[in-house]
Structures are given as C-alpha cells and as structure tokens.
PDB file of C-alpha atoms and ligand atoms in Angstrom:
ATOM      1  CA  UNK A 161      87.567 103.216  91.206  1.00  0.00           C
ATOM      2  CA  UNK A 162      91.209 103.181  92.453  1.00  0.00           C
ATOM      3  CA  UNK A 163      92.960 102.879  89.021  1.00  0.00           C
ATOM      4  CA  UNK A 164      96.539 102.630  90.305  1.00  0.00           C
ATOM      5  CA  UNK A 165      97.296 100.703  93.445  1.00  0.00           C
ATOM      6  CA  UNK A 166     100.925 100.287  94.593  1.00  0.00           C
ATOM      7  CA  UNK A 167     102.056  96.630  94.647  1.00  0.00           C
ATOM      8  CA  UNK A 168     105.191  95.277  96.373  1.00  0.00           C
ATOM      9  CA  UNK A 169     108.437  94.582  94.509  1.00  0.00           C
ATOM     10  CA  UNK A 170     109.640  91.434  96.353  1.00  0.00           C
ATOM     11  CA  UNK A 171     113.344  90.616  96.377  1.00  0.00           C
ATOM     12  CA  UNK A 172     113.839  86.920  95.715  1.00  0.00           C
ATOM     13  CA  UNK A 173     116.636  85.737  97.897  1.00  0.00           C
ATOM     14  CA  UNK A 174     118.376  82.599  96.642  1.00  0.00           C
ATOM     15  CA  UNK A 175     121.894  81.258  96.627  1.00  0.00           C
ATOM     16  CA  UNK A 176     121.640  80.480  92.881  1.00  0.00           C
ATOM     17  CA  UNK A 177     121.073  84.245  92.230  1.00  0.00           C
ATOM     18  CA  UNK A 178     124.061  85.081  94.450  1.00  0.00           C
ATOM     19  CA  UNK A 179     126.200  82.691  92.515  1.00  0.00           C
ATOM     20  CA  UNK A 180     125.362  84.507  89.269  1.00  0.00           C
ATOM     21  CA  UNK A 181     125.815  87.836  91.185  1.00  0.00           C
ATOM     22  CA  UNK A 182     122.429  89.146  90.090  1.00  0.00           C
ATOM     23  CA  UNK A 183     119.441  90.617  91.933  1.00  0.00           C
ATOM     24  CA  UNK A 184     115.993  89.180  91.171  1.00  0.00           C
ATOM     25  CA  UNK A 185     112.681  90.704  92.033  1.00  0.00           C
ATOM     26  CA  UNK A 186     109.143  89.788  91.427  1.00  0.00           C
ATOM     27  CA  UNK A 187     106.739  92.707  90.799  1.00  0.00           C
ATOM     28  CA  UNK A 188     103.456  91.457  92.522  1.00  0.00           C
ATOM     29  CA  UNK A 189     100.810  92.705  90.234  1.00  0.00           C
ATOM     30  CA  UNK A 190      98.729  89.611  91.181  1.00  0.00           C
ATOM     31  CA  UNK A 191      97.949  91.762  94.219  1.00  0.00           C
ATOM     32  CA  UNK A 192      96.882  94.901  92.314  1.00  0.00           C
ATOM     33  CA  UNK A 193      93.144  94.352  92.593  1.00  0.00           C
ATOM     34  CA  UNK A 194      91.214  92.026  94.805  1.00  0.00           C
ATOM     35  CA  UNK A 195      89.526  90.222  92.036  1.00  0.00           C
ATOM     36  CA  UNK A 196      90.549  91.386  88.639  1.00  0.00           C
ATOM     37  CA  UNK A 197      94.395  91.186  89.330  1.00  0.00           C
ATOM     38  CA  UNK A 198      97.482  91.375  87.219  1.00  0.00           C
ATOM     39  CA  UNK A 199      97.795  92.566  83.751  1.00  0.00           C
ATOM     40  CA  UNK A 200      94.058  92.178  83.317  1.00  0.00           C
ATOM     41  CA  UNK A 201      93.476  95.118  85.573  1.00  0.00           C
ATOM     42  CA  UNK A 202      95.846  97.404  83.660  1.00  0.00           C
ATOM     43  CA  UNK A 203      94.314  96.484  80.431  1.00  0.00           C
ATOM     44  CA  UNK A 204      90.668  96.900  81.605  1.00  0.00           C
ATOM     45  CA  UNK A 205      90.900 100.110  83.663  1.00  0.00           C
ATOM     46  CA  UNK A 206      91.135 102.744  80.929  1.00  0.00           C
ATOM     47  CA  UNK A 207      88.542 100.906  78.887  1.00  0.00           C
ATOM     48  CA  UNK A 208      86.201 101.005  81.793  1.00  0.00           C
ATOM     49  CA  UNK A 209      86.663 104.678  81.991  1.00  0.00           C
ATOM     50  CA  UNK A 210      86.107 105.046  78.232  1.00  0.00           C
ATOM     51  CA  UNK A 211      82.957 102.862  78.435  1.00  0.00           C
ATOM     52  CA  UNK A 212      81.586 105.091  81.142  1.00  0.00           C
ATOM     53  CA  UNK A 213      82.436 108.246  79.348  1.00  0.00           C
ATOM     54  CA  UNK A 214      80.490 106.873  76.330  1.00  0.00           C
ATOM     55  CA  UNK A 215      77.636 105.973  78.533  1.00  0.00           C
ATOM     56  CA  UNK A 216      77.592 102.356  77.424  1.00  0.00           C
ATOM     57  CA  UNK A 217      75.512  99.842  79.426  1.00  0.00           C
ATOM     58  CA  UNK A 218      77.137  96.705  78.469  1.00  0.00           C
ATOM     59  CA  UNK A 219      80.657  95.260  77.977  1.00  0.00           C
ATOM     60  CA  UNK A 220      81.112  92.553  75.278  1.00  0.00           C
ATOM     61  CA  UNK A 221      84.249  90.544  74.786  1.00  0.00           C
ATOM     62  CA  UNK A 222      85.573  87.279  73.345  1.00  0.00           C
ATOM     63  CA  UNK A 223      87.594  84.377  74.822  1.00  0.00           C
ATOM     64  CA  UNK A 224      88.268  80.693  75.141  1.00  0.00           C
ATOM     65  CA  UNK A 225      87.186  78.562  78.038  1.00  0.00           C
ATOM     66  CA  UNK A 226      90.304  79.307  80.075  1.00  0.00           C
ATOM     67  CA  UNK A 227      90.482  82.969  79.258  1.00  0.00           C
ATOM     68  CA  UNK A 228      91.528  85.043  82.379  1.00  0.00           C
ATOM     69  CA  UNK A 229      90.197  88.013  80.438  1.00  0.00           C
ATOM     70  CA  UNK A 230      86.654  86.665  80.234  1.00  0.00           C
ATOM     71  CA  UNK A 231      86.633  86.139  84.076  1.00  0.00           C
ATOM     72  CA  UNK A 232      88.205  89.624  84.638  1.00  0.00           C
ATOM     73  CA  UNK A 233      85.781  91.453  82.442  1.00  0.00           C
ATOM     74  CA  UNK A 234      82.787  89.829  84.149  1.00  0.00           C
ATOM     75  CA  UNK A 235      84.017  90.891  87.502  1.00  0.00           C
ATOM     76  CA  UNK A 236      84.918  94.404  86.286  1.00  0.00           C
ATOM     77  CA  UNK A 237      81.514  94.814  84.510  1.00  0.00           C
ATOM     78  CA  UNK A 238      79.572  93.896  87.691  1.00  0.00           C
ATOM     79  CA  UNK A 239      81.883  96.137  89.959  1.00  0.00           C
ATOM     80  CA  UNK A 240      81.287  99.098  87.645  1.00  0.00           C
ATOM     81  CA  UNK A 241      77.675  98.714  87.045  1.00  0.00           C
ATOM     82  CA  UNK A 242      77.745  97.288  83.349  1.00  0.00           C
ATOM     83  CA  UNK A 243      76.101  94.205  82.010  1.00  0.00           C
ATOM     84  CA  UNK A 244      78.542  91.775  80.403  1.00  0.00           C
ATOM     85  CA  UNK A 245      78.434  89.342  77.432  1.00  0.00           C
ATOM     86  CA  UNK A 246      81.087  86.830  76.721  1.00  0.00           C
ATOM     87  CA  UNK A 247      81.360  85.294  73.220  1.00  0.00           C
ATOM     88  CA  UNK A 248      82.992  81.994  73.955  1.00  0.00           C
ATOM     89  CA  UNK A 249      84.832  79.590  71.559  1.00  0.00           C
ATOM     90  CA  UNK A 250      83.388  76.214  71.403  1.00  0.00           C
ATOM     91  CA  UNK A 251      79.715  75.650  70.840  1.00  0.00           C
ATOM     92  CA  UNK A 252      79.867  72.179  72.386  1.00  0.00           C
ATOM     93  CA  UNK A 253      80.103  73.847  75.852  1.00  0.00           C
ATOM     94  CA  UNK A 254      76.591  75.320  75.610  1.00  0.00           C
ATOM     95  CA  UNK A 255      74.924  72.008  76.444  1.00  0.00           C
ATOM     96  CA  UNK A 256      77.466  70.854  79.037  1.00  0.00           C
ATOM     97  CA  UNK A 257      77.838  73.467  81.879  1.00  0.00           C
ATOM     98  CA  UNK A 258      79.082  70.586  83.972  1.00  0.00           C
ATOM     99  CA  UNK A 259      82.356  70.598  81.954  1.00  0.00           C
ATOM    100  CA  UNK A 260      82.882  74.362  82.117  1.00  0.00           C
ATOM    101  CA  UNK A 261      86.209  75.575  83.531  1.00  0.00           C
ATOM    102  CA  UNK A 262      86.485  77.425  86.862  1.00  0.00           C
ATOM    103  CA  UNK A 263      87.025  80.444  84.705  1.00  0.00           C
ATOM    104  CA  UNK A 264      83.759  80.102  82.845  1.00  0.00           C
ATOM    105  CA  UNK A 265      81.783  79.343  86.060  1.00  0.00           C
ATOM    106  CA  UNK A 266      83.304  82.460  87.727  1.00  0.00           C
ATOM    107  CA  UNK A 267      82.169  84.606  84.792  1.00  0.00           C
ATOM    108  CA  UNK A 268      78.677  83.292  84.957  1.00  0.00           C
ATOM    109  CA  UNK A 269      78.596  83.719  88.643  1.00  0.00           C
ATOM    110  CA  UNK A 270      79.460  87.389  88.094  1.00  0.00           C
ATOM    111  CA  UNK A 271      76.508  87.847  85.787  1.00  0.00           C
ATOM    112  CA  UNK A 272      78.189  87.402  82.431  1.00  0.00           C
ATOM    113  CA  UNK A 273      75.775  86.183  79.687  1.00  0.00           C
ATOM    114  CA  UNK A 274      77.815  83.489  77.987  1.00  0.00           C
ATOM    115  CA  UNK A 275      77.267  82.844  74.232  1.00  0.00           C
ATOM    116  CA  UNK A 276      79.000  79.795  72.733  1.00  0.00           C
ATOM    117  CA  UNK A 277      79.968  79.806  69.125  1.00  0.00           C
ATOM    118  CA  UNK A 278      81.697  77.459  66.682  1.00  0.00           C
ATOM    119  CA  UNK A 279      85.393  77.771  66.194  1.00  0.00           C
ATOM    120  CA  UNK A 280      84.731  78.833  62.634  1.00  0.00           C
ATOM    121  CA  UNK A 281      82.473  81.663  63.703  1.00  0.00           C
ATOM    122  CA  UNK A 282      84.961  82.554  66.334  1.00  0.00           C
ATOM    123  CA  UNK A 283      87.647  83.159  63.767  1.00  0.00           C
ATOM    124  CA  UNK A 284      85.423  85.888  62.341  1.00  0.00           C
ATOM    125  CA  UNK A 285      85.223  87.736  65.575  1.00  0.00           C
ATOM    126  CA  UNK A 286      87.051  90.910  64.582  1.00  0.00           C
ATOM    127  CA  UNK A 287      85.848  91.248  60.969  1.00  0.00           C
ATOM    128  CA  UNK A 288      83.956  94.631  60.411  1.00  0.00           C
ATOM    129  CA  UNK A 289      80.828  92.584  59.514  1.00  0.00           C
ATOM    130  CA  UNK A 290      80.871  90.713  62.766  1.00  0.00           C
ATOM    131  CA  UNK A 291      81.410  93.748  64.821  1.00  0.00           C
ATOM    132  CA  UNK A 292      78.645  95.542  63.023  1.00  0.00           C
ATOM    133  CA  UNK A 293      76.150  92.727  63.674  1.00  0.00           C
ATOM    134  CA  UNK A 294      77.129  92.528  67.256  1.00  0.00           C
ATOM    135  CA  UNK A 295      76.711  96.353  67.605  1.00  0.00           C
ATOM    136  CA  UNK A 296      73.164  96.092  66.258  1.00  0.00           C
ATOM    137  CA  UNK A 297      72.245  92.958  68.143  1.00  0.00           C
ATOM    138  CA  UNK A 298      73.423  94.403  71.470  1.00  0.00           C
ATOM    139  CA  UNK A 299      72.998  98.198  71.249  1.00  0.00           C
ATOM    140  CA  UNK A 300      74.835 100.524  73.624  1.00  0.00           C
ATOM    141  CA  UNK A 301      77.663  97.952  74.012  1.00  0.00           C
ATOM    142  CA  UNK A 302      81.359  98.640  74.397  1.00  0.00           C
ATOM    143  CA  UNK A 303      83.201  95.865  72.507  1.00  0.00           C
ATOM    144  CA  UNK A 304      86.578  94.775  73.744  1.00  0.00           C
ATOM    145  CA  UNK A 305      88.785  92.538  71.548  1.00  0.00           C
ATOM    146  CA  UNK A 306      89.989  89.135  72.671  1.00  0.00           C
ATOM    147  CA  UNK A 307      92.267  89.427  75.610  1.00  0.00           C
ATOM    148  CA  UNK A 308      91.107  93.032  76.079  1.00  0.00           C
ATOM    149  CA  UNK A 309      94.089  93.961  73.919  1.00  0.00           C
ATOM    150  CA  UNK A 310      93.715  97.424  72.324  1.00  0.00           C
ATOM    151  CA  UNK A 311      95.614 100.738  72.540  1.00  0.00           C
ATOM    152  CA  UNK A 312      93.841 101.696  75.807  1.00  0.00           C
ATOM    153  CA  UNK A 313      95.052  98.427  77.180  1.00  0.00           C
ATOM    154  CA  UNK A 314      98.603  99.184  76.185  1.00  0.00           C
ATOM    155  CA  UNK A 315      98.335 102.691  77.675  1.00  0.00           C
ATOM    156  CA  UNK A 316      97.125 101.212  80.958  1.00  0.00           C
ATOM    157  CA  UNK A 317     100.662  99.998  81.765  1.00  0.00           C
ATOM    158  CA  UNK A 318     102.134 103.536  81.949  1.00  0.00           C
ATOM    159  CA  UNK A 319     101.616 104.000  85.698  1.00  0.00           C
ATOM    160  CA  UNK A 320     103.089 100.518  86.447  1.00  0.00           C
ATOM    161  CA  UNK A 321     106.270 101.519  84.682  1.00  0.00           C
ATOM    162  CA  UNK A 322     106.440 104.783  86.509  1.00  0.00           C
ATOM    163  CA  UNK A 323     105.939 102.776  89.870  1.00  0.00           C
ATOM    164  CA  UNK A 324     108.792 100.404  88.945  1.00  0.00           C
ATOM    165  CA  UNK A 325     111.088 103.347  88.138  1.00  0.00           C
ATOM    166  CA  UNK A 326     110.637 104.533  91.826  1.00  0.00           C
ATOM    167  CA  UNK A 327     110.923 100.989  93.291  1.00  0.00           C
ATOM    168  CA  UNK A 328     114.076  99.860  91.347  1.00  0.00           C
ATOM    169  CA  UNK A 329     115.372 102.801  89.271  1.00  0.00           C
ATOM    170  CA  UNK A 330     118.321 100.764  87.915  1.00  0.00           C
ATOM    171  CA  UNK A 331     116.547  97.609  86.755  1.00  0.00           C
ATOM    172  CA  UNK A 332     118.222  95.954  83.624  1.00  0.00           C
ATOM    173  CA  UNK A 333     115.798  93.209  82.609  1.00  0.00           C
ATOM    174  CA  UNK A 334     112.023  92.975  82.767  1.00  0.00           C
ATOM    175  CA  UNK A 335     110.295  89.654  82.073  1.00  0.00           C
ATOM    176  CA  UNK A 336     106.616  88.986  81.168  1.00  0.00           C
ATOM    177  CA  UNK A 337     104.396  86.288  79.994  1.00  0.00           C
ATOM    178  CA  UNK A 338     102.890  86.998  76.626  1.00  0.00           C
ATOM    179  CA  UNK A 339      99.514  86.056  75.214  1.00  0.00           C
ATOM    180  CA  UNK A 340      98.367  88.668  72.570  1.00  0.00           C
ATOM    181  CA  UNK A 341     101.369  90.856  73.326  1.00  0.00           C
ATOM    182  CA  UNK A 342      99.544  93.933  74.473  1.00  0.00           C
ATOM    183  CA  UNK A 343     101.010  93.624  77.971  1.00  0.00           C
ATOM    184  CA  UNK A 344     104.579  93.494  76.634  1.00  0.00           C
ATOM    185  CA  UNK A 345     103.979  96.278  74.176  1.00  0.00           C
ATOM    186  CA  UNK A 346     102.816  98.464  77.174  1.00  0.00           C
ATOM    187  CA  UNK A 347     105.948  97.627  79.126  1.00  0.00           C
ATOM    188  CA  UNK A 348     108.234  98.432  76.200  1.00  0.00           C
ATOM    189  CA  UNK A 349     106.389 101.540  75.291  1.00  0.00           C
ATOM    190  CA  UNK A 350     106.381 103.057  78.740  1.00  0.00           C
ATOM    191  CA  UNK A 351     109.771 101.893  80.259  1.00  0.00           C
ATOM    192  CA  UNK A 352     111.756 105.018  80.929  1.00  0.00           C
ATOM    193  CA  UNK A 353     114.940 105.216  78.959  1.00  0.00           C
ATOM    194  CA  UNK A 354     118.389 105.905  80.574  1.00  0.00           C
ATOM    195  CA  UNK A 355     121.470 106.435  78.233  1.00  0.00           C
ATOM    196  CA  UNK A 356     123.784 104.806  80.827  1.00  0.00           C
ATOM    197  CA  UNK A 357     121.589 101.809  81.826  1.00  0.00           C
ATOM    198  CA  UNK A 358     120.342  99.970  78.686  1.00  0.00           C
ATOM    199  CA  UNK A 359     117.303  97.850  79.457  1.00  0.00           C
ATOM    200  CA  UNK A 360     116.069  94.652  77.981  1.00  0.00           C
ATOM    201  CA  UNK A 361     112.432  93.512  77.943  1.00  0.00           C
ATOM    202  CA  UNK A 362     111.846  89.688  77.427  1.00  0.00           C
ATOM    203  CA  UNK A 363     108.502  88.166  76.492  1.00  0.00           C
ATOM    204  CA  UNK A 364     107.719  84.551  77.024  1.00  0.00           C
ATOM    205  CA  UNK A 365     104.711  83.502  74.768  1.00  0.00           C
ATOM    206  CA  UNK A 366     102.514  80.975  76.286  1.00  0.00           C
ATOM    207  CA  UNK A 367     101.415  79.664  73.020  1.00  0.00           C
ATOM    208  CA  UNK A 368     103.278  77.924  70.106  1.00  0.00           C
ATOM    209  CA  UNK A 369     104.980  79.903  67.306  1.00  0.00           C
ATOM    210  CA  UNK A 370     104.856  83.128  69.139  1.00  0.00           C
ATOM    211  CA  UNK A 371     106.965  84.880  66.528  1.00  0.00           C
ATOM    212  CA  UNK A 372     103.815  85.898  64.630  1.00  0.00           C
ATOM    213  CA  UNK A 373     103.140  88.353  67.656  1.00  0.00           C
ATOM    214  CA  UNK A 374     106.109  90.504  66.692  1.00  0.00           C
ATOM    215  CA  UNK A 375     104.395  92.844  64.218  1.00  0.00           C
ATOM    216  CA  UNK A 376     101.429  93.206  66.457  1.00  0.00           C
ATOM    217  CA  UNK A 377     103.514  94.192  69.392  1.00  0.00           C
ATOM    218  CA  UNK A 378     105.521  96.610  67.168  1.00  0.00           C
ATOM    219  CA  UNK A 379     102.348  98.217  65.997  1.00  0.00           C
ATOM    220  CA  UNK A 380     101.188  98.738  69.624  1.00  0.00           C
ATOM    221  CA  UNK A 381     104.444 100.232  70.586  1.00  0.00           C
ATOM    222  CA  UNK A 382     103.957 102.588  67.670  1.00  0.00           C
ATOM    223  CA  UNK A 383     107.487 103.648  67.074  1.00  0.00           C
ATOM    224  CA  UNK A 384     110.991 102.141  67.120  1.00  0.00           C
ATOM    225  CA  UNK A 385     111.575 101.327  70.820  1.00  0.00           C
ATOM    226  CA  UNK A 386     114.534 102.822  72.586  1.00  0.00           C
ATOM    227  CA  UNK A 387     114.846  99.616  74.439  1.00  0.00           C
ATOM    228  CA  UNK A 388     115.858  96.212  73.302  1.00  0.00           C
ATOM    229  CA  UNK A 389     113.111  93.719  73.397  1.00  0.00           C
ATOM    230  CA  UNK A 390     112.790  89.965  72.354  1.00  0.00           C
ATOM    231  CA  UNK A 391     110.288  87.163  72.364  1.00  0.00           C
ATOM    232  CA  UNK A 392     111.703  83.957  73.607  1.00  0.00           C
ATOM    233  CA  UNK A 393     109.358  81.515  71.913  1.00  0.00           C
ATOM    234  CA  UNK A 394     110.717  78.169  73.163  1.00  0.00           C
ATOM    235  CA  UNK A 395     108.965  78.049  76.559  1.00  0.00           C
ATOM    236  CA  UNK A 396     105.335  77.356  75.633  1.00  0.00           C
ATOM    237  CA  UNK A 397     105.621  73.847  76.989  1.00  0.00           C
ATOM    238  CA  UNK A 398     103.366  72.250  74.316  1.00  0.00           C
ATOM    239  CA  UNK A 399     101.154  75.271  73.524  1.00  0.00           C
ATOM    240  CA  UNK A 400      98.463  77.414  75.094  1.00  0.00           C
ATOM    241  CA  UNK A 401      96.798  76.031  78.244  1.00  0.00           C
ATOM    242  CA  UNK A 402      99.159  72.958  77.931  1.00  0.00           C
ATOM    243  CA  UNK A 403     101.726  72.051  80.605  1.00  0.00           C
ATOM    244  CA  UNK A 404     104.832  69.749  80.837  1.00  0.00           C
ATOM    245  CA  UNK A 405     106.315  67.817  83.747  1.00  0.00           C
ATOM    246  CA  UNK A 406     109.413  70.124  83.909  1.00  0.00           C
ATOM    247  CA  UNK A 407     107.189  73.174  83.882  1.00  0.00           C
ATOM    248  CA  UNK A 408     105.070  71.942  86.696  1.00  0.00           C
ATOM    249  CA  UNK A 409     108.089  70.821  88.711  1.00  0.00           C
ATOM    250  CA  UNK A 410     109.779  74.225  88.256  1.00  0.00           C
ATOM    251  CA  UNK A 411     106.537  75.872  89.328  1.00  0.00           C
ATOM    252  CA  UNK A 412     106.300  73.927  92.438  1.00  0.00           C
ATOM    253  CA  UNK A 413     109.924  74.508  93.356  1.00  0.00           C
ATOM    254  CA  UNK A 414     109.446  78.320  92.738  1.00  0.00           C
ATOM    255  CA  UNK A 415     106.223  78.401  95.023  1.00  0.00           C
ATOM    256  CA  UNK A 416     107.737  76.511  97.820  1.00  0.00           C
ATOM    257  CA  UNK A 417     110.986  78.538  97.769  1.00  0.00           C
ATOM    258  CA  UNK A 418     109.445  81.968  97.599  1.00  0.00           C
ATOM    259  CA  UNK A 419     105.968  81.339  98.801  1.00  0.00           C
ATOM    260  CA  UNK A 420     104.473  83.065  95.827  1.00  0.00           C
ATOM    261  CA  UNK A 421     101.626  81.343  93.873  1.00  0.00           C
ATOM    262  CA  UNK A 422     101.994  81.178  90.074  1.00  0.00           C
ATOM    263  CA  UNK A 423      99.566  80.066  87.376  1.00  0.00           C
ATOM    264  CA  UNK A 424     100.467  77.255  85.046  1.00  0.00           C
ATOM    265  CA  UNK A 425      99.218  78.770  81.870  1.00  0.00           C
ATOM    266  CA  UNK A 426     101.181  82.117  81.855  1.00  0.00           C
ATOM    267  CA  UNK A 427     103.383  83.158  84.786  1.00  0.00           C
ATOM    268  CA  UNK A 428     104.879  79.673  85.430  1.00  0.00           C
ATOM    269  CA  UNK A 429     106.087  79.598  81.760  1.00  0.00           C
ATOM    270  CA  UNK A 430     107.765  83.039  82.235  1.00  0.00           C
ATOM    271  CA  UNK A 431     109.481  81.769  85.395  1.00  0.00           C
ATOM    272  CA  UNK A 432     110.538  78.483  83.705  1.00  0.00           C
ATOM    273  CA  UNK A 433     112.053  80.451  80.767  1.00  0.00           C
ATOM    274  CA  UNK A 434     113.794  82.751  83.240  1.00  0.00           C
ATOM    275  CA  UNK A 435     115.665  79.864  84.937  1.00  0.00           C
ATOM    276  CA  UNK A 436     116.594  78.362  81.538  1.00  0.00           C
ATOM    277  CA  UNK A 437     117.929  81.745  80.409  1.00  0.00           C
ATOM    278  CA  UNK A 438     119.834  82.090  83.688  1.00  0.00           C
ATOM    279  CA  UNK A 439     121.467  78.758  83.131  1.00  0.00           C
ATOM    280  CA  UNK A 440     122.408  79.945  79.447  1.00  0.00           C
ATOM    281  CA  UNK A 441     124.213  82.891  80.791  1.00  0.00           C
ATOM    282  CA  UNK A 442     121.812  85.566  79.618  1.00  0.00           C
ATOM    283  CA  UNK A 443     122.097  87.770  82.771  1.00  0.00           C
ATOM    284  CA  UNK A 444     125.513  89.412  83.325  1.00  0.00           C
ATOM    285  CA  UNK A 445     126.867  89.811  86.856  1.00  0.00           C
ATOM    286  CA  UNK A 446     125.282  93.089  88.333  1.00  0.00           C
ATOM    287  CA  UNK A 447     121.909  92.558  86.446  1.00  0.00           C
ATOM    288  CA  UNK A 448     118.853  93.513  88.182  1.00  0.00           C
ATOM    289  CA  UNK A 449     116.010  91.348  86.891  1.00  0.00           C
ATOM    290  CA  UNK A 450     112.335  91.901  87.418  1.00  0.00           C
ATOM    291  CA  UNK A 451     109.913  89.097  86.893  1.00  0.00           C
ATOM    292  CA  UNK A 452     106.479  90.534  86.339  1.00  0.00           C
ATOM    293  CA  UNK A 453     103.682  88.600  88.062  1.00  0.00           C
ATOM    294  CA  UNK A 454     100.691  89.093  85.685  1.00  0.00           C
ATOM    295  CA  UNK A 455      98.180  87.404  87.928  1.00  0.00           C
ATOM    296  CA  UNK A 456      95.917  84.771  86.478  1.00  0.00           C
ATOM    297  CA  UNK A 457      95.594  82.766  89.690  1.00  0.00           C
ATOM    298  CA  UNK A 458      91.851  82.123  89.329  1.00  0.00           C
ATOM    299  CA  UNK A 459      92.859  79.709  86.557  1.00  0.00           C
ATOM    300  CA  UNK A 460      94.833  77.544  88.806  1.00  0.00           C
ATOM    301  CA  UNK A 461      92.233  74.862  88.890  1.00  0.00           C
ATOM    302  CA  UNK A 462      93.355  73.926  85.421  1.00  0.00           C
ATOM    303  CA  UNK A 463      94.661  70.296  85.415  1.00  0.00           C
ATOM    304  CA  UNK A 464      96.378  70.144  82.025  1.00  0.00           C
TER     305      UNK A 464
HETATM  306  C1  PLP B 533      98.036  85.901  83.736  1.00  0.00           C
HETATM  307  C2  PLP B 533      98.337  86.307  82.477  1.00  0.00           C
HETATM  308  N1  PLP B 533      99.591  86.784  81.977  1.00  0.00           N
HETATM  309  C3  PLP B 533      99.910  87.310  80.819  1.00  0.00           C
HETATM  310  C4  PLP B 533      98.870  87.392  79.908  1.00  0.00           C
HETATM  311  C5  PLP B 533      99.366  87.813  78.521  1.00  0.00           C
HETATM  312  O1  PLP B 533      98.807  89.074  78.256  1.00  0.00           O
HETATM  313  P1  PLP B 533      98.742  89.672  76.839  1.00  0.00           P
HETATM  314  O2  PLP B 533      97.616  89.063  76.078  1.00  0.00           O
HETATM  315  O3  PLP B 533      98.551  91.111  76.964  1.00  0.00           O
HETATM  316  O4  PLP B 533     100.128  89.365  76.185  1.00  0.00           O
HETATM  317  C6  PLP B 533      97.695  86.955  80.077  1.00  0.00           C
HETATM  318  C7  PLP B 533      96.597  87.114  79.082  1.00  0.00           C
HETATM  319  O5  PLP B 533      95.653  86.586  78.981  1.00  0.00           O
HETATM  320  C8  PLP B 533      97.331  86.438  81.460  1.00  0.00           C
HETATM  321  O6  PLP B 533      96.034  86.101  81.703  1.00  0.00           O
END
C-alpha cells in the first residue's frame, strides 16, 4: 500500500487573481489514489493499517445514499482484502435498488454488503449500545464512524501538510470543504507554524448550520491551534447534497477555465465561497491561497 503519493500543486492563472495581486493554487488531492481519492484516502489509510494490525476481517461503516466515504470504504476494503458492510440511512432504499445513487451502486459493485436502516435507527449509530450490538453481530469487525472521522483520520493529514510545506513554503491561506470537520481539523493540527508568516485555514461546510461543528473540530485538534481558522457557514447552497443555480454556474466556469473537475456536493461549494470571499476583500495583496481539492468526483452523477 503506497500511503503517501505526491500530488501536483497547480497554479491557477487568471486575470482576476492578478488584479487582486494574489497567487492561487489548487492542491490536487483528487489525484492521490486511483479510486479512493481526496480526503477519503487520507482519512482511511491509517485506519486500514490499524485494522490490519488488529487482524480484523471486515470494515463496517455508516453513511447516507450520497456518502463518498461509503464508496471509498468499499473500494479500500476490497483492495486491502477486507469484507465490508455499509449501514445506510433510509430503509426505503432496500426495496428499490433502481433508485440507488451511483455511490451506492459503486459500493455494492465493490462487494460492500449494504444494510438499510430507518432514519431513527440511524441516529443511534454511535451509541455504546448500538456499537456493542454491531460488534457481536459482526465479529472481528473494525468499525469506522460516519465519514470515517476519527483521530486516525485526522492524523492521516500530516504527510499532506508536510508536502504542501515543500511545494509552497509561504502559503498564507488554505481552503477546504467541510462535512464532519475531521479533514479541516487535520489541516489545522498539522500545518507548520511560522512566526513571520501567519496562516489562516478556512472551512466551508457543505451542510446547513455548520457552526455546530466547531467544538468537534476543536476536540480533534486537541489543543489551542497556533493558526487562525474559521468556518464560513454561508456557502451550503441549500444544505447537504443540495445545489443552487449560482453554485452550478460558478462550478462550470471554474471547470472550463482551469480544466479541473469539481464535485457539486463539496469542492464546488468551497470554490464558490472562495470567489465570494475574494470579492469581499478577504485576501490581501501578496496572499498565497491554496484551494484543497478533496476529491468526491465519483458523486458527480448527482443531479440535485
Ligand atoms: C469530497 C469531499 N470533500 C470534503 C469532505 C469533508 O470531509 P470531512 O467529513 O472530513 O469534513 C468530504 C466528506 O465526505 C468529501 O467527500
């Protein structure tokens, strides 16, 4: 297993950025692994190592119908010789495989056993009782939380931050889409600190009312961060897996301008927020802004 591939940092050349006198780059983590790609790979890799060390035979995890994490876990399990089980929100999907998202179909194709449960049952997914029942129903199973977000997932971003330090040692801003916040926590926790070059890490939650994620992120970071970081919660475009016309337009313009594909659920919302923040004067002349491509391209069939 190659845990840490090197991905390009692509400079985005555009008159708009020249006018603002800033440099903008995209860190191409959608290219970090042929199938698992993006933040999913960083979040899964150390968990796979742990599951192997514990001699587990199966990976079990949770997600909704459009969860990139479900698809990624199925592929990772198959590649690494584990069986996989996905506990999916929405019991109505069990009887209607014809309505499954591309993500669910892909997970099933990679051998994941899908188990559909009610939304009420799903809300209980991380209670000690539920976890105990799952462990006894499926012995020798490594359980990953929703989104794969745990402390090993956060730790998985350390090599990425070291790589960025080499590729662009004087970056000033790093922008990422946010779901559970574990990815952002990893970026904040492992961003090297320079006295003379203060850094800001900005997270763009893809779901409504993202403020609630702050204490979770803080807990994962584990201590007061030396970096300033912020959640910009107004770019969810209607909520998780929802899109808006301005978002889709911005996504199309970006893709055509830079020839880089985005996904509408996460990375496009970060890019949309970036342009708005640029308009609002967030980035001072001389800033070096990195947009993190967190992958998610397998969900591009989503039609809104
Ligand atoms: C493509 C993509 N970007 C960003 C995120 C957000 O990651 P996190 O849950 O660690 O905040 C996800 C999460 O599912 C994702 O699939």
